[in-house]
Tab-separated table of C-alpha atoms in Angstrom:
chain	number	residue	atom	x	y	z
A	1	MET	CA	0.000	0.000	0.000
A	2	ASN	CA	0.999	3.646	-0.327
A	3	ALA	CA	2.741	5.265	2.631
A	4	GLU	CA	0.278	6.541	5.237
A	5	LYS	CA	0.281	8.194	8.637
A	6	PHE	CA	-0.779	5.901	11.474
A	7	TRP	CA	-1.340	6.596	15.137
A	8	VAL	CA	-0.695	4.066	17.876
A	9	THR	CA	-1.462	3.740	21.576
A	10	GLY	CA	0.791	1.463	23.594
A	11	GLY	CA	3.566	1.856	21.043
A	12	ALA	CA	6.285	1.763	23.693
A	13	GLY	CA	5.161	-1.601	25.078
A	14	PHE	CA	6.339	-5.152	24.465
A	15	LEU	CA	3.963	-5.754	21.548
A	16	GLY	CA	3.352	-2.158	20.515
A	17	SER	CA	7.021	-1.426	19.838
A	18	ARG	CA	7.122	-4.356	17.408
A	19	VAL	CA	4.004	-3.101	15.629
A	20	VAL	CA	5.570	0.337	15.318
A	21	SER	CA	8.738	-1.200	13.870
A	22	ARG	CA	6.701	-3.225	11.394
A	23	LEU	CA	4.777	-0.160	10.191
A	24	LEU	CA	7.985	1.861	9.840
A	25	GLU	CA	9.647	-0.937	7.878
A	26	ASP	CA	6.660	-0.897	5.543
A	27	GLY	CA	7.378	2.770	4.831
A	28	HIS	CA	4.703	4.467	6.926
A	29	GLU	CA	4.866	7.400	9.336
A	30	VAL	CA	3.856	6.453	12.878
A	31	HIS	CA	2.702	8.729	15.693
A	32	CYS	CA	2.838	7.144	19.171
A	33	LEU	CA	1.117	8.393	22.294
A	34	VAL	CA	3.700	8.010	25.082
A	35	ARG	CA	3.256	9.019	28.715
A	36	SER	CA	6.840	9.317	29.933
A	37	ARG	CA	10.101	10.635	28.529
A	38	LEU	CA	11.825	7.432	29.647
A	39	ALA	CA	9.423	5.288	27.600
A	40	ALA	CA	9.751	7.616	24.630
A	41	ASP	CA	13.551	7.412	24.733
A	42	ALA	CA	13.424	3.605	24.933
A	43	LEU	CA	11.070	3.444	21.948
A	44	VAL	CA	13.236	5.758	19.855
A	45	ALA	CA	16.330	3.735	20.783
A	46	SER	CA	14.658	0.512	19.601
A	47	ILE	CA	14.067	1.899	16.083
A	48	SER	CA	16.779	1.647	13.452
A	49	SER	CA	18.288	4.918	12.268
A	50	GLU	CA	16.982	4.150	8.797
A	51	HIS	CA	13.371	4.582	9.966
A	52	ALA	CA	13.748	6.940	12.943
A	53	SER	CA	12.751	10.063	11.015
A	54	ARG	CA	9.250	8.653	10.437
A	55	LEU	CA	8.599	7.955	14.108
A	56	LYS	CA	6.829	10.805	15.899
A	57	VAL	CA	6.288	10.820	19.657
A	58	VAL	CA	3.101	12.436	20.937
A	59	PRO	CA	3.436	13.191	24.682
A	60	GLY	CA	0.279	12.485	26.620
A	61	SER	CA	-1.997	9.938	28.230
A	62	LEU	CA	-5.225	8.118	27.439
A	63	ASN	CA	-6.493	9.548	30.719
A	64	ASP	CA	-6.582	12.968	29.065
A	65	SER	CA	-9.154	13.824	26.394
A	66	ASP	CA	-6.945	16.522	24.867
A	67	SER	CA	-4.136	13.991	24.414
A	68	CYS	CA	-6.512	11.605	22.672
A	69	ARG	CA	-7.732	14.317	20.318
A	70	ALA	CA	-4.169	15.414	19.591
A	71	LEU	CA	-3.167	11.847	18.747
A	72	VAL	CA	-5.974	10.989	16.334
A	73	THR	CA	-5.413	14.169	14.319
A	74	LYS	CA	-1.839	13.065	13.560
A	75	GLY	CA	-2.827	10.246	11.240
A	76	SER	CA	-5.730	8.485	9.612
A	77	ARG	CA	-5.752	4.833	10.647
A	78	GLY	CA	-5.240	3.924	14.295
A	79	PHE	CA	-4.095	1.020	16.445
A	80	HIS	CA	-5.330	0.814	20.031
A	81	ILE	CA	-2.750	-1.499	21.609
A	82	ALA	CA	-2.375	0.070	25.061
A	83	SER	CA	-3.630	-2.251	27.783
A	84	SER	CA	-2.986	-2.890	31.445
A	85	LEU	CA	-2.387	-6.541	32.340
A	86	ASN	CA	-2.278	-6.392	36.119
A	87	GLY	CA	-3.897	-4.514	38.957
A	88	SER	CA	-7.147	-4.327	40.847
A	89	ALA	CA	-10.478	-4.721	39.104
A	90	ALA	CA	-11.091	-0.966	39.366
A	91	ALA	CA	-7.652	-0.055	38.010
A	92	LEU	CA	-7.962	-2.450	35.053
A	93	PHE	CA	-11.448	-1.186	34.244
A	94	ILE	CA	-10.212	2.414	34.207
A	95	ALA	CA	-7.143	1.584	32.110
A	96	ASN	CA	-8.802	-0.734	29.586
A	97	VAL	CA	-12.420	0.415	29.410
A	98	VAL	CA	-12.706	4.034	30.508
A	99	ALA	CA	-9.606	4.993	28.517
A	100	THR	CA	-11.010	3.262	25.418
A	101	ARG	CA	-14.252	5.220	25.714
A	102	ARG	CA	-12.247	8.444	25.920
A	103	LEU	CA	-10.246	7.492	22.831
A	104	LEU	CA	-13.388	6.550	20.895
A	105	ALA	CA	-14.909	9.947	21.651
A	106	ALA	CA	-11.895	11.533	19.952
A	107	VAL	CA	-12.075	9.102	17.032
A	108	ARG	CA	-15.753	9.862	16.489
A	109	ASP	CA	-14.905	13.521	15.886
A	110	SER	CA	-12.105	12.699	13.415
A	111	GLU	CA	-11.750	11.125	10.012
A	112	CYS	CA	-10.673	7.562	10.788
A	113	PRO	CA	-11.054	4.913	8.071
A	114	ARG	CA	-9.775	2.080	10.279
A	115	PHE	CA	-9.676	1.496	14.054
A	116	VAL	CA	-7.781	-1.635	15.088
A	117	LEU	CA	-8.445	-2.837	18.614
A	118	VAL	CA	-5.943	-5.294	20.031
A	119	SER	CA	-8.031	-7.466	22.319
A	120	SER	CA	-7.179	-10.952	23.618
A	121	ILE	CA	-8.077	-14.541	22.886
A	122	ALA	CA	-8.998	-14.719	26.574
A	123	VAL	CA	-12.306	-12.946	25.849
A	124	TYR	CA	-13.923	-16.145	24.579
A	125	GLY	CA	-16.104	-18.364	26.735
A	126	PRO	CA	-15.005	-21.888	25.791
A	127	GLN	CA	-16.231	-23.439	29.042
A	128	ASN	CA	-19.235	-25.001	27.290
A	129	LEU	CA	-17.255	-26.403	24.368
A	130	PRO	CA	-16.476	-30.126	24.402
A	131	SER	CA	-12.883	-31.269	24.702
A	132	GLY	CA	-11.184	-31.110	21.300
A	133	ALA	CA	-13.633	-28.555	19.860
A	134	LEU	CA	-12.318	-25.841	17.554
A	135	LEU	CA	-12.282	-22.332	19.003
A	136	ASP	CA	-12.528	-19.850	16.140
A	137	GLU	CA	-13.899	-16.356	15.551
A	138	SER	CA	-17.493	-17.637	15.491
A	139	CYS	CA	-17.328	-18.577	19.182
A	140	ALA	CA	-19.122	-16.298	21.621
A	141	LEU	CA	-17.402	-14.019	24.089
A	142	ASP	CA	-17.575	-15.086	27.703
A	143	PRO	CA	-21.087	-14.143	28.914
A	144	GLN	CA	-19.899	-14.074	32.543
A	145	PRO	CA	-16.415	-12.542	32.473
A	146	GLN	CA	-16.842	-11.267	36.023
A	147	LEU	CA	-16.400	-14.884	37.109
A	148	ARG	CA	-12.989	-15.142	35.446
A	149	ASP	CA	-10.498	-12.478	36.529
A	150	PRO	CA	-10.316	-8.658	36.433
A	151	TYR	CA	-8.184	-8.576	33.266
A	152	THR	CA	-10.529	-10.782	31.238
A	153	PHE	CA	-13.539	-8.856	32.499
A	154	SER	CA	-11.988	-5.547	31.412
A	155	LYS	CA	-11.078	-6.880	27.945
A	156	VAL	CA	-14.551	-8.290	27.322
A	157	VAL	CA	-16.171	-4.989	28.305
A	158	GLN	CA	-13.591	-3.082	26.217
A	159	GLU	CA	-14.614	-5.079	23.159
A	160	GLN	CA	-18.288	-4.548	23.875
A	161	VAL	CA	-17.714	-0.792	24.046
A	162	CYS	CA	-16.065	-0.878	20.612
A	163	TRP	CA	-18.722	-3.113	19.049
A	164	ASP	CA	-21.397	-0.780	20.459
A	165	ALA	CA	-19.616	2.157	18.808
A	166	ARG	CA	-19.647	0.298	15.497
A	167	ALA	CA	-23.387	-0.331	15.834
A	168	GLU	CA	-24.178	3.227	16.930
A	169	TRP	CA	-21.997	5.336	14.646
A	170	ASN	CA	-20.290	2.900	12.284
A	171	LEU	CA	-16.843	2.808	13.866
A	172	PRO	CA	-14.581	1.225	11.198
A	173	LEU	CA	-13.575	-1.456	13.676
A	174	VAL	CA	-11.262	-4.424	13.227
A	175	VAL	CA	-10.568	-6.567	16.300
A	176	VAL	CA	-7.414	-8.614	16.685
A	177	ARG	CA	-7.364	-11.257	19.423
A	178	PRO	CA	-3.830	-12.498	20.062
A	179	GLY	CA	-3.130	-15.601	22.069
A	180	ASN	CA	-0.403	-15.624	24.707
A	181	ILE	CA	2.324	-13.401	23.280
A	182	TYR	CA	5.864	-14.517	24.014
A	183	GLY	CA	9.346	-13.548	22.932
A	184	PRO	CA	12.568	-11.984	24.235
A	185	GLY	CA	11.661	-9.760	27.146
A	186	ARG	CA	8.695	-11.738	28.446
A	187	GLU	CA	8.243	-14.880	30.520
A	188	VAL	CA	7.279	-17.955	28.501
A	189	LEU	CA	5.440	-19.937	31.178
A	190	SER	CA	2.061	-18.226	31.292
A	191	ALA	CA	-0.988	-19.051	33.396
A	192	ARG	CA	-2.093	-21.311	30.541
A	193	VAL	CA	0.741	-23.638	31.553
A	194	GLY	CA	0.057	-23.490	35.264
A	195	ILE	CA	0.180	-21.521	38.485
A	196	LYS	CA	3.334	-20.711	40.418
A	197	VAL	CA	3.172	-21.373	44.179
A	198	GLY	CA	6.483	-20.150	45.519
A	199	PRO	CA	9.212	-21.956	43.575
A	200	VAL	CA	6.824	-24.764	42.513
A	201	LEU	CA	4.831	-24.764	39.283
A	202	LEU	CA	1.433	-26.422	39.442
A	203	ARG	CA	1.218	-27.631	35.866
A	204	LEU	CA	-2.449	-27.765	34.914
A	205	GLY	CA	-2.923	-30.481	32.356
A	206	GLY	CA	0.044	-30.401	30.049
A	207	ARG	CA	-0.962	-32.149	26.856
A	208	GLN	CA	-3.560	-29.631	25.677
A	209	GLN	CA	-2.728	-27.166	22.899
A	210	LEU	CA	-1.831	-23.661	24.118
A	211	PRO	CA	-2.738	-20.531	22.088
A	212	TYR	CA	0.723	-18.978	21.765
A	213	THR	CA	2.051	-16.467	19.255
A	214	TYR	CA	5.561	-15.116	18.830
A	215	VAL	CA	5.654	-11.343	19.286
A	216	ASP	CA	6.986	-10.549	15.805
A	217	ASN	CA	4.440	-12.833	14.136
A	218	CYS	CA	1.669	-11.159	16.113
A	219	ALA	CA	2.931	-7.665	15.300
A	220	GLU	CA	2.858	-8.374	11.579
A	221	ALA	CA	-0.728	-9.634	11.795
A	222	ILE	CA	-1.777	-6.473	13.630
A	223	ALA	CA	-0.061	-4.253	11.070
A	224	ARG	CA	-1.861	-6.078	8.265
A	225	ALA	CA	-5.167	-5.601	10.083
A	226	GLY	CA	-4.540	-1.867	9.781
A	227	TYR	CA	-4.360	-1.711	6.013
A	228	THR	CA	-5.967	-4.825	4.511
A	229	PRO	CA	-9.043	-3.506	2.668
A	230	GLY	CA	-12.613	-4.637	3.215
A	231	ILE	CA	-12.361	-6.186	6.698
A	232	GLU	CA	-14.237	-3.623	8.789
A	233	GLY	CA	-16.482	-5.290	11.337
A	234	GLU	CA	-14.415	-8.473	11.526
A	235	SER	CA	-12.290	-10.127	14.209
A	236	PHE	CA	-9.169	-12.257	13.887
A	237	ASN	CA	-7.589	-14.768	16.236
A	238	ILE	CA	-3.794	-14.641	16.142
A	239	VAL	CA	-2.026	-17.864	17.083
A	240	ASP	CA	1.000	-19.457	15.472
A	241	ASP	CA	1.009	-22.522	13.252
A	242	ASP	CA	2.783	-24.921	15.603
A	243	LEU	CA	1.260	-24.564	19.049
A	244	PRO	CA	3.089	-25.886	22.116
A	245	THR	CA	1.803	-27.920	25.022
A	246	GLY	CA	2.542	-27.202	28.647
A	247	ILE	CA	4.807	-30.235	28.883
A	248	GLN	CA	6.874	-28.975	25.937
A	249	LEU	CA	7.282	-25.539	27.494
A	250	VAL	CA	8.267	-26.894	30.905
A	251	ASN	CA	10.843	-29.208	29.314
A	252	LYS	CA	12.286	-26.361	27.247
A	253	HIS	CA	12.398	-24.175	30.361
A	254	ARG	CA	14.368	-26.837	32.241
A	255	ARG	CA	16.848	-27.305	29.403
A	256	ALA	CA	17.428	-23.555	29.159
A	257	LEU	CA	17.324	-22.484	32.800
A	258	GLY	CA	17.771	-25.593	34.898
A	259	SER	CA	15.585	-27.235	37.513
A	260	LEU	CA	11.923	-26.288	37.772
A	261	PRO	CA	10.016	-28.056	40.582
A	262	THR	CA	6.679	-29.100	39.112
A	263	VAL	CA	3.526	-30.776	40.361
A	264	ALA	CA	1.388	-32.113	37.524
A	265	ILE	CA	-2.389	-31.908	37.954
A	266	PRO	CA	-4.365	-33.732	35.222
A	267	LEU	CA	-7.209	-31.936	33.487
A	268	TRP	CA	-9.811	-34.361	34.803
A	269	ALA	CA	-8.893	-33.369	38.368
A	270	LEU	CA	-9.220	-29.624	37.846
A	271	GLY	CA	-13.016	-29.488	38.144
A	272	PRO	CA	-13.205	-31.228	41.548
A	273	LEU	CA	-10.136	-29.311	42.728
A	274	ALA	CA	-11.725	-25.983	41.739
A	275	ARG	CA	-14.958	-26.813	43.531
A	276	GLY	CA	-13.101	-27.786	46.696
A	277	TYR	CA	-10.848	-24.732	46.487
A	278	THR	CA	-13.848	-22.430	46.039
A	279	ALA	CA	-15.710	-24.024	48.923
A	280	TYR	CA	-12.733	-23.504	51.232
A	281	THR	CA	-12.305	-19.910	50.022
A	282	ARG	CA	-15.889	-19.190	51.023
A	283	TYR	CA	-15.558	-21.087	54.310
A	284	SER	CA	-12.382	-19.183	55.208
A	285	ARG	CA	-13.952	-15.874	54.150
A	286	GLY	CA	-11.431	-15.173	51.420
A	287	GLN	CA	-8.197	-16.421	52.966
A	288	LEU	CA	-7.291	-17.808	49.546
A	289	PRO	CA	-7.530	-15.737	46.346
A	290	PRO	CA	-10.200	-16.950	43.877
A	291	ILE	CA	-7.722	-18.221	41.283
A	292	LEU	CA	-9.195	-21.722	40.839
A	293	THR	CA	-12.909	-21.154	40.403
A	294	PRO	CA	-14.914	-23.691	38.351
A	295	HIS	CA	-15.726	-21.026	35.755
A	296	ARG	CA	-12.098	-19.970	35.318
A	297	VAL	CA	-10.862	-23.557	35.169
A	298	ALA	CA	-13.405	-24.481	32.486
A	299	ALA	CA	-12.524	-21.401	30.428
A	300	MET	CA	-8.743	-21.243	30.839
A	301	TRP	CA	-7.747	-24.908	30.781
A	302	ASN	CA	-10.334	-26.479	28.505
A	303	ALA	CA	-8.625	-28.735	25.960
A	304	VAL	CA	-9.898	-26.947	22.858
A	305	ARG	CA	-8.091	-26.493	19.555
A	306	TYR	CA	-7.137	-23.145	18.007
A	307	THR	CA	-6.973	-21.943	14.435
A	308	ASN	CA	-5.405	-19.048	12.513
A	309	VAL	CA	-6.997	-19.852	9.156
A	310	LYS	CA	-9.063	-16.669	8.970
A	311	ALA	CA	-6.084	-14.416	9.702
A	312	LYS	CA	-3.899	-16.249	7.196
A	313	THR	CA	-6.588	-16.126	4.519
A	314	LYS	CA	-8.008	-12.621	4.880
A	315	LEU	CA	-4.892	-10.791	6.108
A	316	ASP	CA	-2.496	-12.699	3.842
A	317	TRP	CA	-0.488	-13.338	6.985
A	318	SER	CA	2.045	-16.045	7.717
A	319	CYS	CA	4.141	-17.038	10.722
A	320	ARG	CA	7.661	-16.111	9.707
A	321	THR	CA	9.123	-17.276	13.013
A	322	THR	CA	8.589	-20.950	13.826
A	323	LEU	CA	7.871	-22.309	17.280
A	324	GLU	CA	11.418	-23.628	17.654
A	325	GLN	CA	12.969	-20.342	16.532
A	326	GLY	CA	10.701	-18.299	18.785
A	327	MET	CA	11.248	-20.481	21.822
A	328	ASP	CA	15.006	-20.501	21.303
A	329	ALA	CA	15.047	-16.691	21.151
A	330	ALA	CA	12.779	-16.295	24.175
A	331	PHE	CA	14.630	-18.768	26.402
A	332	GLN	CA	18.016	-17.457	25.330
A	333	ALA	CA	16.952	-13.996	26.473
A	334	LEU	CA	15.714	-15.410	29.791
A	335	LYS	CA	18.967	-17.292	30.236
A	336	GLN	CA	21.020	-14.160	29.640
A	337	SER	CA	18.838	-12.203	32.043
A	338	ALA	CA	19.250	-14.879	34.750
A	339	THR	CA	23.052	-14.723	34.535
A	340	ARG	CA	23.305	-10.941	34.913
């Protein structure tokens, strides 16, 4: 496509910086909303000198309406990547939902032919799917995200806000739902693998397919969602071709970083365990955090299958980095970090 001006939220983050790099490499000008000078300097330093002149930093915050309006006037198409992953339910709702509403108000008053929302594959409600079922874009979002965790709840509501805007005033929305994003600079063993209790990993299942995507593969899919014509109103799941299992990831972790004490809990035992855990949590009046509720177990660790066919077909996207290459890069970075 011809060179364009894009705006990006979250461009200084783990995923966002890769999306910015991808857009710059494709010849576009990119304007990034960045809150701090430190983050801006780190983003600029990560860009090659060949493309640095086309990166523009817009100081400001999604908490400020003037900053949002200033950002969306800098370019035409936009990528909303900024997202908080941790924090209280109130803090995540403010960061992921209230901020999105503020940004959409600015977009509504501008000329924006494409608004790409980076959501999460966690928004689905696969708890009613049978084991081995295919989870694709036709599956429904979780109807009870408040029973999952604050992050999932905030991402489901964030999507609903954007879909409502499309219905009400024809927001040119495209939703991208990445799986677990990994790569150099981020831990590989996610909650999909298991739960850490001190130094011990409770591996939950281990043979089920995990929806992982290498950060550079994901970034390219998001960039393509910004300029592929005729996809307004559609959503795309982003997972890689070769998906790992929890056992594979734990074994790779041990080979790269040494011993990892692990207790394996089979999938069939998770339901009874969750019910007992929840009963004790209620009995003890919240002495244990609600991390193993029946709803969360059924949604997070259901042995469903994942597909990227729609993204590959409609976005003309491919996974340039294989699972082995991505894992080698990610664990090598973790190994170097552990020795410093």
